[in-house]
CSV table of C-alpha atoms in Angstrom, one decimal:
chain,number,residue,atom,x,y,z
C,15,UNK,CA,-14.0,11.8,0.1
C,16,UNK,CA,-16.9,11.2,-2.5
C,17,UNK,CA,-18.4,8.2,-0.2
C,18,UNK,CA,-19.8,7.4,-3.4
C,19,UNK,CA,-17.4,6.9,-6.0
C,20,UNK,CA,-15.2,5.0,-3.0
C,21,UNK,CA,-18.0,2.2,-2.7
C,22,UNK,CA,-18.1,1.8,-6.4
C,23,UNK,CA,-14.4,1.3,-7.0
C,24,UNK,CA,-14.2,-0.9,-3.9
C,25,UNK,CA,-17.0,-2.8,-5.5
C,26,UNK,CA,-15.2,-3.0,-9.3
C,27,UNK,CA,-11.6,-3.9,-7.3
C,28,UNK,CA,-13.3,-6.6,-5.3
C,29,UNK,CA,-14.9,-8.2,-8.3
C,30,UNK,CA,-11.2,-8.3,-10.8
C,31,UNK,CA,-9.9,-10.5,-7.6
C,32,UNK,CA,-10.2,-14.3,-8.6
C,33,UNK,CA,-10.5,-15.8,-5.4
C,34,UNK,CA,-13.4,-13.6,-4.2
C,35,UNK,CA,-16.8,-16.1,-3.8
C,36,UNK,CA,-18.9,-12.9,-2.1
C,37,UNK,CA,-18.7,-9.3,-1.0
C,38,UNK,CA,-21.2,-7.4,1.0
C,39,UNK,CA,-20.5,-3.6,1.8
C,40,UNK,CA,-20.0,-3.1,5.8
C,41,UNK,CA,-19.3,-0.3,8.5
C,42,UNK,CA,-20.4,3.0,8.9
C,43,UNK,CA,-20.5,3.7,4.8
C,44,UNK,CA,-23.5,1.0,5.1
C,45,UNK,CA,-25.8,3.5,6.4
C,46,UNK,CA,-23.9,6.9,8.0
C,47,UNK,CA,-23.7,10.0,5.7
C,48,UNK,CA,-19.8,10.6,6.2
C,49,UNK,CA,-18.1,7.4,6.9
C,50,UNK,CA,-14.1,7.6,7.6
C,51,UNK,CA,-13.5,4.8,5.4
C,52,UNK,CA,-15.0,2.1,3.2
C,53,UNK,CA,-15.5,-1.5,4.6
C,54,UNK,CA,-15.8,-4.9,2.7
C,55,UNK,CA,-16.6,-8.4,4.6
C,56,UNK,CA,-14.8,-10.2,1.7
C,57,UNK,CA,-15.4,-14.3,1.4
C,58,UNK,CA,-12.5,-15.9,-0.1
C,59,UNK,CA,-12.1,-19.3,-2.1
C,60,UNK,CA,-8.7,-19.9,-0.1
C,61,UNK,CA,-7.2,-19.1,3.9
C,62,UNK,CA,-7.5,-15.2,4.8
C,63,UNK,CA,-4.5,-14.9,6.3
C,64,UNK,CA,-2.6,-16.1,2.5
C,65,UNK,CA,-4.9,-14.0,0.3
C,66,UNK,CA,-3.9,-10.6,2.6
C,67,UNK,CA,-0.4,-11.5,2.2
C,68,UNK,CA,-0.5,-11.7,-1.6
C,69,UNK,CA,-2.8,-8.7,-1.6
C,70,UNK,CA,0.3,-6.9,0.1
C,71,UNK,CA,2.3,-7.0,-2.5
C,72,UNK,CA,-0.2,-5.2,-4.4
C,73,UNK,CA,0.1,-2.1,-2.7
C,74,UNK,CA,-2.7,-3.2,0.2
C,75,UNK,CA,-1.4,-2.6,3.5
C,76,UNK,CA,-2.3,-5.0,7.4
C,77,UNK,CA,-5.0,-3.1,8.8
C,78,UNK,CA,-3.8,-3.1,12.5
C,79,UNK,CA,-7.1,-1.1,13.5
C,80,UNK,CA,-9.0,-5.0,13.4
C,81,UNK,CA,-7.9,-7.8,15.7
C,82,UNK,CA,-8.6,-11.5,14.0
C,83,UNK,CA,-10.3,-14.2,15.4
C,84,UNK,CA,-8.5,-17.4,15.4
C,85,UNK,CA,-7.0,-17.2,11.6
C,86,UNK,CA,-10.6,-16.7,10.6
C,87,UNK,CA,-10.1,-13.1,8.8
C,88,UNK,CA,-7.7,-10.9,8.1
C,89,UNK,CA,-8.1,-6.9,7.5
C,90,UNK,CA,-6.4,-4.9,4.7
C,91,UNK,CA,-6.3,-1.3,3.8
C,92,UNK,CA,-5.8,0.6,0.6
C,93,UNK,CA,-6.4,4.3,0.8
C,94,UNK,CA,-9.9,4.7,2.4
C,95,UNK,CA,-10.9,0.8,1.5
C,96,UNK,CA,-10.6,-1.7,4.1
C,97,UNK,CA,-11.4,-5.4,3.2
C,98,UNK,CA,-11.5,-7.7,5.9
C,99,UNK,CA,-11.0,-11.3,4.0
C,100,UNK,CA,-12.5,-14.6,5.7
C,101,UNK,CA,-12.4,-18.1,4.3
C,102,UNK,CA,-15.3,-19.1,6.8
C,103,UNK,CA,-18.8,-18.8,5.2
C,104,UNK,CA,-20.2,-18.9,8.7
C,105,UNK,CA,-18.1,-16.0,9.6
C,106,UNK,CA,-19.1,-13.8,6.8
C,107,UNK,CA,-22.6,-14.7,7.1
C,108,UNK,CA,-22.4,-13.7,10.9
C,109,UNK,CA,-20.8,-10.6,9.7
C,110,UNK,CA,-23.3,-9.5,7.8
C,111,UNK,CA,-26.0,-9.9,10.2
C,112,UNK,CA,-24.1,-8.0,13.4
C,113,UNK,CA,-24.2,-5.4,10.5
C,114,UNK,CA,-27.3,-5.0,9.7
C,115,UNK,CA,-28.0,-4.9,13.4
C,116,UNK,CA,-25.7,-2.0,13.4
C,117,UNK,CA,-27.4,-0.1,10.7
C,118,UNK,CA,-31.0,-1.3,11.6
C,119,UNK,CA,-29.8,1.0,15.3
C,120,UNK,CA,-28.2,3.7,12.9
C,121,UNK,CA,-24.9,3.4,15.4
C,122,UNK,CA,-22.4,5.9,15.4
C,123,UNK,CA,-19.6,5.1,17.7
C,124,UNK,CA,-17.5,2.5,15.8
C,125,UNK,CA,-17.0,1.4,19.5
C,126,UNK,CA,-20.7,0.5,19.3
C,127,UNK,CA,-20.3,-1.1,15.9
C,128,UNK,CA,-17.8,-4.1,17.3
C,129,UNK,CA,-19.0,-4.8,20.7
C,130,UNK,CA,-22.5,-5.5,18.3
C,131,UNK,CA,-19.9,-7.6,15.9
C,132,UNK,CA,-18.0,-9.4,18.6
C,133,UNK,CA,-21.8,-10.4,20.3
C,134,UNK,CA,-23.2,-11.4,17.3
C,135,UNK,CA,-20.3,-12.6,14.6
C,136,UNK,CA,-17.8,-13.9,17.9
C,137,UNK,CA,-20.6,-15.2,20.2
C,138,UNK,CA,-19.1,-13.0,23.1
C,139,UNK,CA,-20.8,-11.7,25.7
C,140,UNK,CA,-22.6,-8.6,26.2
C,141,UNK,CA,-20.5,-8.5,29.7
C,142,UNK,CA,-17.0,-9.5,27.3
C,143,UNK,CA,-17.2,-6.4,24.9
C,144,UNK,CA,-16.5,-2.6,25.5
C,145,UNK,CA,-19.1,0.0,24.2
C,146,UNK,CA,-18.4,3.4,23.8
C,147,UNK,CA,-20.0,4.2,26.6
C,148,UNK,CA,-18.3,2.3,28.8
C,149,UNK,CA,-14.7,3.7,27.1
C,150,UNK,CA,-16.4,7.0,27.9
C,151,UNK,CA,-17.0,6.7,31.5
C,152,UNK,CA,-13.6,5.0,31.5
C,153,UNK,CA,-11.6,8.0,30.6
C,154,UNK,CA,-13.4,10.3,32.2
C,155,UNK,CA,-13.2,8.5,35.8
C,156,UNK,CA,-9.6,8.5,34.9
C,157,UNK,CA,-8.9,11.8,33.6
C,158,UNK,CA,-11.9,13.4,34.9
């Protein structure tokens, strides 16, 4: 995948949608050198849940690999793009910040990545979330 060229189209798609207010690139492409996909936090003029829907008829696909938080955002995937839509500015404005936590820590283990998001975006815990450590020494206690 030319990480590249995947950021720029996401970018131009993103920009032809009407109801898009403001983008900012997320994930592992922010800051790894060979992200598995391409992630948008995506503020939307209208509800998240209604935008994804339409979107689906466009060939975008429910990205079951992202829970949602009380209707506030909804995750799509097209190819290596994933947007995940929100109609709350707070939300997005979280989102960006748990980010640039993530990239200011360079972390690698998408685990990592969402227990930061879920402290920081979600207000959970640090004792709520599941770090890729802790799925670690989970499996191997288990499986040994």
């Amino acid at each position: 995948m030319n990480v590249q060229q995947q950021i720029d189209a996401g970018r131009a798609l993103i920009a032809s949608l009407p109801y898009v207010i403001d983008s900012a690139l997320i994930g592992s492409a922010m800051y790894l050198p060979n992200p598995a996909d391409i992630d948008f936090a995506v503020y939307v003029s209208e509800d998240a849940i209604q935008c994804a829907a339409r979107m689906q008829d466009e060939g975008w696909g429910r990205c079951g690999n992202y829970d949602t938080e009380g209707g506030l955002w909804c995750a799509i995937r097209r190819d290596e793009v994933n947007l995940m839509l929100t109609h709350d500015l707070g939300f997005f404005t979280r989102y960006k910040t748990a980010m640039e936590v993530c990239k200011a820590l360079c972390l690698e283990h998408k685990e990592d990545r969402i227990a930061v998001c879920q402290i920081v975006r979600d207000g959970k815990t640090a004792d709520d979330v599941m770090t890729h450590a802790q799925i670690k020494a989970t499996v191997d206690k288990l499986f040994g």
